Short mmCIF file of C-alpha atoms in Angstrom, two decimals:
data_model
loop_
_atom_site.label_atom_id
_atom_site.label_comp_id
_atom_site.label_asym_id
_atom_site.label_seq_id
_atom_site.Cartn_x
_atom_site.Cartn_y
_atom_site.Cartn_z
CA MET A 5 32.38 -23.93 72.44
CA LYS A 6 29.74 -21.29 73.13
CA VAL A 7 29.07 -19.01 70.16
CA VAL A 8 26.74 -16.03 69.67
CA ILE A 9 25.80 -15.18 66.09
CA CYS A 10 24.30 -11.82 65.09
CA GLY A 11 22.30 -12.18 61.90
CA ALA A 12 20.04 -15.06 60.87
CA GLY A 13 20.17 -14.56 57.11
CA GLN A 14 21.68 -17.08 54.72
CA VAL A 15 25.21 -16.62 56.05
CA GLY A 16 24.21 -16.63 59.71
CA PHE A 17 21.97 -19.64 59.20
CA GLY A 18 24.77 -21.52 57.42
CA ILE A 19 27.22 -20.82 60.23
CA ALA A 20 24.70 -21.82 62.90
CA GLU A 21 23.86 -25.00 61.00
CA ARG A 22 27.49 -26.07 60.79
CA LEU A 23 28.40 -25.18 64.38
CA ALA A 24 25.26 -26.75 65.86
CA ALA A 25 25.91 -29.96 63.90
CA GLU A 26 29.28 -30.15 65.66
CA GLN A 27 27.60 -29.93 69.08
CA ASN A 28 28.60 -26.33 69.82
CA ASP A 29 26.38 -24.20 72.08
CA VAL A 30 24.91 -21.67 69.62
CA SER A 31 22.72 -18.61 70.16
CA ILE A 32 21.53 -16.51 67.22
CA ILE A 33 20.12 -12.96 67.16
CA ASP A 34 18.10 -11.17 64.48
CA THR A 35 15.55 -8.37 64.28
CA SER A 36 13.24 -10.58 62.18
CA PRO A 37 10.93 -12.86 64.22
CA ARG A 38 10.32 -14.86 61.04
CA LEU A 39 14.01 -15.65 60.55
CA ILE A 40 14.50 -16.54 64.20
CA GLN A 41 11.46 -18.82 64.09
CA ALA A 42 12.82 -20.53 60.96
CA VAL A 43 16.28 -21.12 62.42
CA THR A 44 15.05 -22.40 65.79
CA ASP A 45 12.49 -24.69 64.12
CA THR A 46 15.26 -26.21 61.99
CA LEU A 47 18.37 -26.22 64.16
CA ASP A 48 19.27 -27.04 67.75
CA VAL A 49 20.07 -23.42 68.64
CA ARG A 50 18.60 -20.69 70.83
CA GLY A 51 17.06 -17.72 69.04
CA PHE A 52 16.63 -14.14 70.22
CA VAL A 53 14.71 -11.35 68.50
CA GLY A 54 16.45 -7.99 68.77
CA HIS A 55 19.30 -5.81 67.55
CA GLY A 56 22.64 -7.59 67.55
CA SER A 57 24.50 -4.51 68.70
CA HIS A 58 22.30 -3.80 71.76
CA PRO A 59 23.95 -4.80 75.06
CA ASP A 60 20.73 -6.09 76.62
CA VAL A 61 20.04 -8.39 73.65
CA LEU A 62 23.61 -9.68 73.66
CA ALA A 63 23.34 -10.29 77.41
CA ARG A 64 20.13 -12.31 76.95
CA ALA A 65 21.91 -14.40 74.32
CA GLY A 66 24.58 -15.26 76.90
CA LEU A 67 27.49 -13.29 75.48
CA GLU A 68 29.13 -12.93 78.90
CA ALA A 69 29.96 -16.66 78.79
CA ALA A 70 30.67 -16.91 75.05
CA ASP A 71 33.95 -17.94 73.49
CA MET A 72 33.16 -16.25 70.19
CA LEU A 73 30.94 -13.53 68.72
CA ILE A 74 30.19 -13.74 64.99
CA ALA A 75 28.46 -10.63 63.57
CA VAL A 76 27.15 -11.23 60.05
CA THR A 77 24.09 -8.99 59.74
CA LEU A 78 23.49 -7.15 56.47
CA HIS A 79 24.81 -3.91 58.01
CA ASP A 80 28.54 -3.36 58.46
CA GLU A 81 28.04 -0.78 61.17
CA VAL A 82 25.87 -3.12 63.26
CA ASN A 83 28.51 -5.83 62.95
CA MET A 84 31.29 -3.49 64.01
CA ILE A 85 29.37 -2.07 66.97
CA ALA A 86 28.39 -5.57 68.09
CA CYS A 87 32.09 -6.45 68.29
CA GLN A 88 32.85 -3.21 70.12
CA VAL A 89 30.13 -3.96 72.69
CA GLY A 90 31.30 -7.57 72.96
CA HIS A 91 34.82 -6.36 73.74
CA ALA A 92 34.01 -3.46 76.07
CA LEU A 93 31.19 -5.00 78.12
CA PHE A 94 31.58 -8.77 77.81
CA ASP A 95 35.30 -9.33 77.14
CA VAL A 96 34.60 -11.90 74.41
CA PRO A 97 37.86 -13.67 73.44
CA THR A 98 37.24 -13.85 69.67
CA LYS A 99 35.18 -11.37 67.66
CA ILE A 100 34.45 -11.89 63.96
CA ALA A 101 32.64 -9.35 61.77
CA ARG A 102 31.47 -9.36 58.18
CA VAL A 103 32.38 -6.06 56.53
CA ARG A 104 31.20 -5.55 52.97
CA ALA A 105 31.99 -1.89 52.22
CA GLN A 106 35.41 -1.77 50.59
CA SER A 107 36.04 1.70 52.01
CA TYR A 108 36.53 0.17 55.47
CA LEU A 109 39.00 -2.36 54.08
CA GLN A 110 41.45 -0.09 52.28
CA GLY A 111 45.03 -0.67 53.32
CA HIS A 112 45.70 2.79 54.74
CA TRP A 113 42.74 2.38 57.14
CA ARG A 114 43.82 -1.04 58.42
CA ASN A 115 44.45 0.32 61.93
CA LEU A 116 40.70 0.92 62.26
CA PHE A 117 40.09 -2.61 63.54
CA SER A 118 42.91 -2.66 66.08
CA ARG A 119 42.25 -3.40 69.74
CA ASP A 120 42.53 0.30 70.61
CA HIS A 121 39.88 1.34 68.09
CA LEU A 122 37.29 -1.15 66.83
CA PRO A 123 38.52 -4.41 68.40
CA ILE A 124 37.65 -6.98 65.74
CA ASP A 125 39.87 -10.05 65.65
CA VAL A 126 38.78 -11.28 62.21
CA VAL A 127 37.26 -9.19 59.44
CA ILE A 128 35.52 -11.16 56.71
CA SER A 129 34.63 -9.61 53.35
CA PRO A 130 32.58 -12.16 51.39
CA GLU A 131 32.61 -9.99 48.28
CA LEU A 132 36.40 -9.83 48.27
CA GLU A 133 36.74 -13.57 48.98
CA VAL A 134 34.23 -14.44 46.24
CA GLY A 135 35.90 -12.02 43.84
CA GLU A 136 39.28 -13.66 44.39
CA MET A 137 37.78 -17.10 43.84
CA VAL A 138 36.21 -15.92 40.57
CA LEU A 139 39.60 -14.59 39.44
CA ARG A 140 41.24 -17.93 40.24
CA ARG A 141 38.58 -19.72 38.20
CA LEU A 142 39.23 -17.41 35.25
CA SER A 143 42.93 -18.22 35.40
CA LEU A 144 42.16 -21.97 35.69
CA PRO A 145 39.08 -22.44 33.48
CA GLY A 146 39.24 -26.24 33.68
CA ALA A 147 38.61 -26.16 37.44
CA VAL A 148 35.20 -26.18 39.08
CA ASP A 149 36.58 -25.28 42.53
CA THR A 150 39.87 -23.76 43.72
CA VAL A 151 41.29 -22.65 47.05
CA SER A 152 44.81 -21.64 48.08
CA PHE A 153 46.83 -22.52 51.18
CA ASN A 154 50.27 -21.70 52.59
CA ASP A 155 50.38 -18.18 51.10
CA SER A 156 49.20 -19.55 47.73
CA ASN A 157 52.08 -22.05 47.45
CA VAL A 158 49.60 -24.94 47.58
CA VAL A 159 46.32 -25.06 45.65
CA VAL A 160 43.36 -27.42 46.04
CA VAL A 161 41.50 -27.88 42.77
CA GLY A 162 38.24 -29.62 41.92
CA VAL A 163 38.09 -31.01 38.38
CA ARG A 164 35.32 -32.83 36.53
CA CYS A 165 36.41 -36.08 34.88
CA GLN A 166 34.88 -36.15 31.40
CA GLU A 167 34.56 -39.18 29.12
CA ASP A 168 37.81 -38.21 27.38
CA CYS A 169 39.81 -37.81 30.61
CA PRO A 170 43.18 -39.52 29.87
CA VAL A 171 43.57 -41.03 33.35
CA LEU A 172 40.18 -42.73 33.68
CA ASP A 173 40.24 -46.33 34.93
CA THR A 174 43.86 -45.92 36.02
CA PRO A 175 44.73 -46.83 39.64
CA LEU A 176 45.89 -43.69 41.39
CA ARG A 177 49.16 -45.35 42.42
CA GLN A 178 50.06 -45.58 38.73
CA LEU A 179 49.85 -41.81 38.30
CA THR A 180 53.13 -41.54 40.21
CA ASP A 181 54.74 -44.06 37.86
CA LEU A 182 53.36 -42.33 34.76
CA PHE A 183 54.27 -38.83 35.95
CA PRO A 184 57.14 -39.26 38.45
CA ASP A 185 57.87 -35.54 38.75
CA LEU A 186 54.23 -34.49 39.23
CA ARG A 187 53.63 -32.94 42.64
CA ALA A 188 49.87 -33.51 42.94
CA VAL A 189 47.73 -35.86 45.05
CA VAL A 190 44.06 -36.75 44.60
CA VAL A 191 42.56 -36.40 48.09
CA ALA A 192 38.79 -36.64 47.54
CA VAL A 193 36.29 -37.88 44.98
CA TYR A 194 32.59 -37.04 44.63
CA ARG A 195 30.73 -39.84 42.82
CA ASN A 196 27.00 -40.52 42.52
CA GLY A 197 26.12 -38.17 45.37
CA LYS A 198 28.77 -39.48 47.78
CA THR A 199 32.15 -38.09 48.80
CA PHE A 200 34.96 -40.48 49.70
CA VAL A 201 38.71 -40.52 50.24
CA PRO A 202 40.27 -42.63 47.47
CA ARG A 203 42.85 -45.32 48.12
CA SER A 204 45.89 -45.86 45.94
CA ALA A 205 44.18 -48.81 44.22
CA ASP A 206 41.07 -46.79 43.31
CA SER A 207 40.49 -45.42 39.82
CA LEU A 208 38.65 -42.37 38.59
CA LEU A 209 35.48 -42.82 36.53
CA ALA A 210 33.73 -40.61 34.00
CA GLY A 211 31.51 -38.12 35.81
CA ASP A 212 33.63 -38.04 38.97
CA LEU A 213 34.47 -34.73 40.59
CA ALA A 214 38.04 -35.18 41.81
CA TYR A 215 39.88 -32.86 44.19
CA PHE A 216 43.65 -32.74 44.04
CA VAL A 217 46.29 -30.88 46.04
CA ALA A 218 49.25 -29.51 44.08
CA HIS A 219 52.10 -27.05 44.19
CA THR A 220 51.04 -23.82 42.48
CA ASP A 221 53.34 -24.33 39.50
CA GLN A 222 51.93 -27.83 38.94
CA VAL A 223 48.23 -26.93 38.73
CA SER A 224 48.02 -26.22 35.00
CA ARG A 225 49.93 -29.38 34.15
CA THR A 226 47.74 -31.48 36.45
CA LEU A 227 44.58 -30.06 34.87
CA SER A 228 46.02 -30.96 31.46
CA ILE A 229 46.60 -34.54 32.65
CA PHE A 230 42.92 -34.65 33.59
CA GLY A 231 42.00 -33.50 30.09
CA HIS A 232 41.50 -29.81 30.86
CA ASP A 233 44.04 -27.62 29.09
CA GLU A 234 41.77 -24.67 28.37
CA PRO A 235 43.63 -21.33 28.17
CA PRO A 236 42.83 -18.61 30.72
CA ALA A 237 39.78 -16.53 29.86
CA GLN A 238 40.46 -13.26 28.02
CA ARG A 239 36.99 -12.29 26.72
CA ILE A 240 34.70 -12.01 29.71
CA VAL A 241 31.11 -10.87 30.22
CA ILE A 242 29.98 -10.14 33.78
CA GLY A 243 26.28 -10.17 34.60
CA GLY A 244 25.78 -7.90 37.62
CA GLY A 245 27.68 -4.75 38.55
CA GLY A 246 27.47 -5.08 42.32
CA ASN A 247 30.46 -5.24 44.65
CA ILE A 248 31.62 -8.60 43.29
CA GLY A 249 31.24 -7.71 39.62
CA LEU A 250 33.01 -4.38 40.12
CA TYR A 251 35.84 -6.00 42.09
CA VAL A 252 36.43 -8.67 39.43
CA ALA A 253 36.42 -6.11 36.61
CA ARG A 254 38.75 -3.75 38.45
CA GLU A 255 41.22 -6.52 39.30
CA LEU A 256 41.18 -7.83 35.72
CA GLU A 257 42.10 -4.36 34.52
CA LEU A 258 45.06 -4.37 36.93
CA ARG A 259 46.22 -7.97 36.52
CA ASN A 260 45.42 -8.85 32.92
CA PRO A 261 45.97 -6.06 30.36
CA LYS A 262 44.85 -8.39 27.56
CA ALA A 263 41.43 -9.08 29.08
CA ARG A 264 38.40 -7.61 27.34
CA VAL A 265 35.65 -7.21 29.92
CA LYS A 266 32.04 -6.13 29.66
CA ILE A 267 29.61 -5.65 32.56
CA ILE A 268 25.82 -5.77 32.29
CA GLU A 269 24.09 -3.82 35.07
CA GLU A 270 20.36 -3.24 35.22
CA ASN A 271 20.29 -0.21 37.55
CA LEU A 272 21.08 3.00 35.65
CA GLY A 273 22.61 4.82 38.62
CA ARG A 274 24.84 1.88 39.50
CA ALA A 275 25.87 1.42 35.85
CA GLU A 276 26.97 5.07 35.68
CA GLU A 277 28.80 4.76 39.02
CA ILE A 278 30.88 1.73 38.08
CA ALA A 279 31.58 3.12 34.60
CA GLN A 280 33.33 6.06 36.27
CA GLN A 281 35.49 3.70 38.34
CA LEU A 282 36.66 1.53 35.44
CA THR A 283 38.92 2.51 32.58
CA ARG A 284 38.92 -0.33 30.01
CA THR A 285 35.73 -2.18 30.92
CA VAL A 286 32.60 -1.61 28.82
CA VAL A 287 29.49 -1.12 30.98
CA LEU A 288 26.10 -1.92 29.41
CA ARG A 289 22.85 -0.95 31.09
CA GLY A 290 20.27 -3.71 30.95
CA SER A 291 19.25 -7.12 32.26
CA ALA A 292 21.48 -10.19 32.06
CA LEU A 293 18.30 -12.05 31.05
CA ASP A 294 17.76 -9.81 28.03
CA ARG A 295 18.84 -11.68 24.92
CA ALA A 296 19.41 -8.43 23.00
CA ILE A 297 21.71 -7.11 25.75
CA LEU A 298 23.67 -10.35 25.83
CA GLU A 299 24.07 -10.20 22.05
CA GLU A 300 25.20 -6.56 22.31
CA ALA A 301 27.79 -7.71 24.85
CA ALA A 302 28.92 -10.36 22.31
CA VAL A 303 28.46 -13.12 24.87
CA GLY A 304 28.56 -15.65 22.03
CA ASP A 305 32.24 -14.85 21.54
CA ALA A 306 33.03 -14.83 25.27
CA ASP A 307 35.42 -17.27 26.88
CA THR A 308 33.44 -17.01 30.14
CA MET A 309 30.10 -15.63 31.25
CA ILE A 310 30.17 -14.72 34.96
CA ALA A 311 26.73 -14.26 36.56
CA VAL A 312 27.04 -12.50 39.93
CA THR A 313 23.72 -10.73 40.48
CA ASN A 314 21.95 -10.93 43.85
CA ASP A 315 19.40 -13.42 42.45
CA ASP A 316 20.44 -17.08 42.06
CA ARG A 317 17.69 -17.73 39.54
CA VAL A 318 18.79 -14.83 37.36
CA ASN A 319 22.36 -16.13 37.53
CA ILE A 320 21.38 -19.64 36.46
CA LEU A 321 19.08 -18.51 33.65
CA SER A 322 21.55 -15.94 32.30
CA CYS A 323 24.23 -18.65 32.17
CA LEU A 324 21.92 -20.98 30.27
CA LEU A 325 20.95 -18.24 27.83
CA SER A 326 24.62 -17.33 27.35
CA ARG A 327 25.48 -20.94 26.61
CA GLU A 328 22.70 -21.05 24.01
CA LEU A 329 24.21 -17.94 22.41
CA GLY A 330 27.65 -19.55 22.25
CA ALA A 331 29.55 -18.70 25.44
CA LYS A 332 32.28 -21.28 26.02
CA ARG A 333 32.07 -21.44 29.82
CA MET A 334 29.72 -20.26 32.55
CA LEU A 335 30.39 -19.35 36.16
CA SER A 336 27.47 -18.64 38.47
CA LEU A 337 27.13 -17.14 41.94
CA LEU A 338 24.81 -19.40 43.96
CA ASN A 339 23.78 -18.60 47.54
CA ASP A 340 21.10 -21.24 48.05
CA PRO A 341 22.75 -24.58 48.99
CA ALA A 342 20.01 -26.44 47.12
CA TYR A 343 20.91 -24.89 43.77
CA PRO A 344 24.40 -26.28 42.94
CA ALA A 345 23.16 -29.82 42.24
CA PHE A 346 20.29 -28.36 40.20
CA ALA A 347 22.69 -26.12 38.28
CA ARG A 348 25.04 -29.05 37.55
CA GLY A 349 22.11 -30.94 36.08
CA LEU A 350 21.61 -28.04 33.69
CA GLY A 351 25.24 -28.08 32.63
CA ILE A 352 26.61 -25.34 34.91
CA ASP A 353 29.55 -27.01 36.60
CA ALA A 354 31.42 -23.96 37.85
CA TYR A 355 29.88 -21.92 40.64
CA VAL A 356 30.87 -20.01 43.76
CA ASN A 357 28.96 -20.06 47.03
CA PRO A 358 29.49 -17.00 49.29
CA ARG A 359 27.99 -18.78 52.27
CA GLN A 360 30.38 -21.71 51.96
CA ILE A 361 33.33 -19.35 51.61
CA THR A 362 32.30 -17.38 54.71
CA VAL A 363 31.68 -20.53 56.77
CA SER A 364 35.09 -21.87 55.73
CA LYS A 365 36.76 -18.67 56.86
CA ILE A 366 35.09 -18.83 60.27
CA LEU A 367 35.82 -22.53 60.75
CA GLN A 368 39.52 -21.68 60.79
CA TYR A 369 38.96 -19.92 64.13
CA VAL A 370 36.56 -22.52 65.50
CA ARG A 371 38.87 -25.47 64.91
CA LYS A 372 41.11 -26.44 67.83
CA GLY A 373 44.81 -27.22 67.51
CA ARG A 374 47.37 -25.54 65.27
CA ILE A 375 44.94 -25.01 62.39
CA ARG A 376 46.15 -22.39 59.88
CA GLY A 377 43.51 -22.66 57.20
CA VAL A 378 40.19 -24.39 56.48
CA HIS A 379 38.00 -24.70 53.42
CA SER A 380 34.71 -26.58 53.40
CA LEU A 381 34.01 -28.66 50.29
CA LEU A 382 30.87 -30.04 48.70
CA ASN A 383 28.39 -28.30 51.01
CA GLY A 384 30.12 -29.51 54.16
CA ALA A 385 30.84 -33.12 53.13
CA GLY A 386 34.49 -32.58 54.02
CA GLU A 387 37.19 -30.03 54.73
CA VAL A 388 40.64 -29.26 53.45
CA ILE A 389 42.75 -28.22 56.44
CA GLU A 390 46.21 -26.71 56.74
CA ALA A 391 47.77 -27.36 60.14
CA GLU A 392 51.13 -27.20 61.87
CA ALA A 393 52.53 -30.44 63.28
CA LEU A 394 53.77 -30.32 66.87
CA GLU A 395 56.34 -32.52 68.56
CA THR A 396 53.56 -34.26 70.50
CA SER A 397 51.55 -35.15 67.38
CA PRO A 398 51.35 -38.87 66.49
CA LEU A 399 52.05 -37.78 62.89
CA VAL A 400 55.62 -36.85 63.79
CA GLY A 401 58.62 -39.15 63.65
CA LYS A 402 57.34 -42.18 61.75
CA PRO A 403 57.00 -42.96 58.03
CA LEU A 404 53.45 -42.33 56.88
CA ARG A 405 53.00 -45.95 55.81
CA GLN A 406 53.44 -47.02 59.45
CA LEU A 407 50.64 -44.76 60.72
CA ASP A 408 47.23 -46.39 60.96
CA ILE A 409 45.31 -43.15 61.56
CA PHE A 410 44.18 -41.98 58.13
CA ASP A 411 40.73 -43.55 57.77
CA GLY A 412 38.62 -40.88 56.04
CA MET A 413 41.63 -38.58 55.68
CA ARG A 414 44.38 -38.05 53.13
CA ILE A 415 47.45 -35.83 53.18
CA GLY A 416 47.95 -33.81 50.01
CA ALA A 417 51.11 -31.84 50.74
CA VAL A 418 53.79 -31.33 53.38
CA ILE A 419 55.49 -27.93 53.58
CA ARG A 420 58.89 -27.78 55.28
CA GLY A 421 60.95 -24.60 55.35
CA GLY A 422 58.94 -23.16 52.49
CA ARG A 423 59.45 -26.26 50.31
CA VAL A 424 56.33 -28.15 49.16
CA MET A 425 56.79 -31.93 49.26
CA LEU A 426 54.63 -34.71 47.86
CA PRO A 427 53.71 -37.16 50.66
CA ARG A 428 54.88 -40.71 50.07
CA GLY A 429 54.88 -43.84 52.18
CA ASP A 430 58.39 -43.16 53.43
CA THR A 431 57.74 -39.48 54.22
CA VAL A 432 58.46 -38.64 57.87
CA ILE A 433 56.66 -35.55 59.16
CA GLN A 434 58.73 -33.35 61.44
CA ALA A 435 57.70 -30.89 64.13
CA ARG A 436 56.67 -27.51 62.68
CA ASP A 437 55.92 -28.98 59.24
CA ARG A 438 52.76 -27.61 57.65
CA VAL A 439 50.38 -30.32 56.47
CA VAL A 440 47.57 -29.81 53.95
CA MET A 441 45.04 -32.63 54.16
CA PHE A 442 41.44 -33.52 53.34
CA ALA A 443 39.10 -35.03 55.93
CA LEU A 444 35.52 -36.20 55.66
CA ALA A 445 33.16 -34.23 57.91
CA ASP A 446 32.97 -36.95 60.56
CA LYS A 447 36.79 -37.10 60.76
CA VAL A 448 37.44 -33.39 61.32
CA LYS A 449 37.52 -33.76 65.11
CA ARG A 450 40.16 -36.44 64.68
CA VAL A 451 42.26 -34.00 62.62
CA GLU A 452 41.94 -31.41 65.39
CA GLN A 453 43.23 -33.97 67.87
CA LEU A 454 46.20 -34.80 65.64
CA PHE A 455 47.34 -31.20 65.88
CA ARG A 456 46.59 -30.49 69.54
CA VAL A 457 49.30 -29.39 71.95
CA SER A 458 49.23 -32.61 73.96
CA LEU A 459 48.11 -36.21 73.64
CA GLU A 460 45.56 -36.11 76.42
CA PHE A 461 42.73 -36.69 73.96
CA PHE A 462 44.07 -39.97 72.59
#
């Protein structure tokens, strides 16, 4: 696939890195010579210095032969115009734009991005996606990662196995015997720096990060089985009043009347602006690194401290300071892919990565076959994929135990007619079933082939 990316910042770099690693033909555009030099020195991509919305720059990047245009500069208007130019002059089949300003995304303006106006096929709002992930974490405080599939009927949850986890050293096959009505499947385990797909004879060990797939109404129970029965957060302090912090506070006011929320925002003008938009949230002006401000916000009594400033280091340090003051849990926004492992070493297990979320969203449209949803896990070590089975798929028509095609892959759920089923050895997948499965990074192409229209690739 030939892809042109506008914007070589953290998001653009992350997308280029992932697509280039999968042998796609990638060109990247940015106005900064320094960023272009950095990306071309590091990745097997072509770089072009210029404005991503200018026709001549897009032409030099080879947009006339591209399958996809991905516009992720820091400016919404540049991203939108790049897609307009890509449609009008180059007839690009798929156009994806990052749009951050919530004004563009309001429901009554949704016709703005139609083919007759601004022809954008996929609009990505990282702030909204990150905000929703933060809200899911608040509702499931025992989880360190969550993502929904099949209109939120199926949830993938990452959970840390502590020393007191009740199911340690228990073969996974026995979980079905112990909890016969539990609709949850462990599909991936991260242990000692390595991600693997567990077999039924494998056991979980203390320190493991396990990912399970479950029906929505089974998530809380499954977390409890893993030793995490923490109640949803009600007392919340948010460090950073930007788009993400404001979105989370506003949605908590709408969804959780019992929540007591406080926001710490350093910029006076911004603090006054968000205070006018919120009704029950207390807005404090100051730094999330200021101990006195954190004490004024009563962070020591907080169920969760959420650090979502634009600076990863501020987020990490404010979480550590909040923990010292008594906060029960910390959740940090981390953009730099090198920081999560560092943060875990400091005791910050829960974090959200906007770049990973954006890359996951885009991968859904890069993947071939009947792929309905994609989420990248563990900095690209694997993917959870929702796909529709076709009549020609080798998955269809035979019991799963008879299929010798699951090396590095594991099915977590099968959805048929809106009903979520736990996959077992005698499960027979039918055409048009939705399948939610995990695959290691080097097996993703195999998953694509399993859900292609024909068998010509086998």
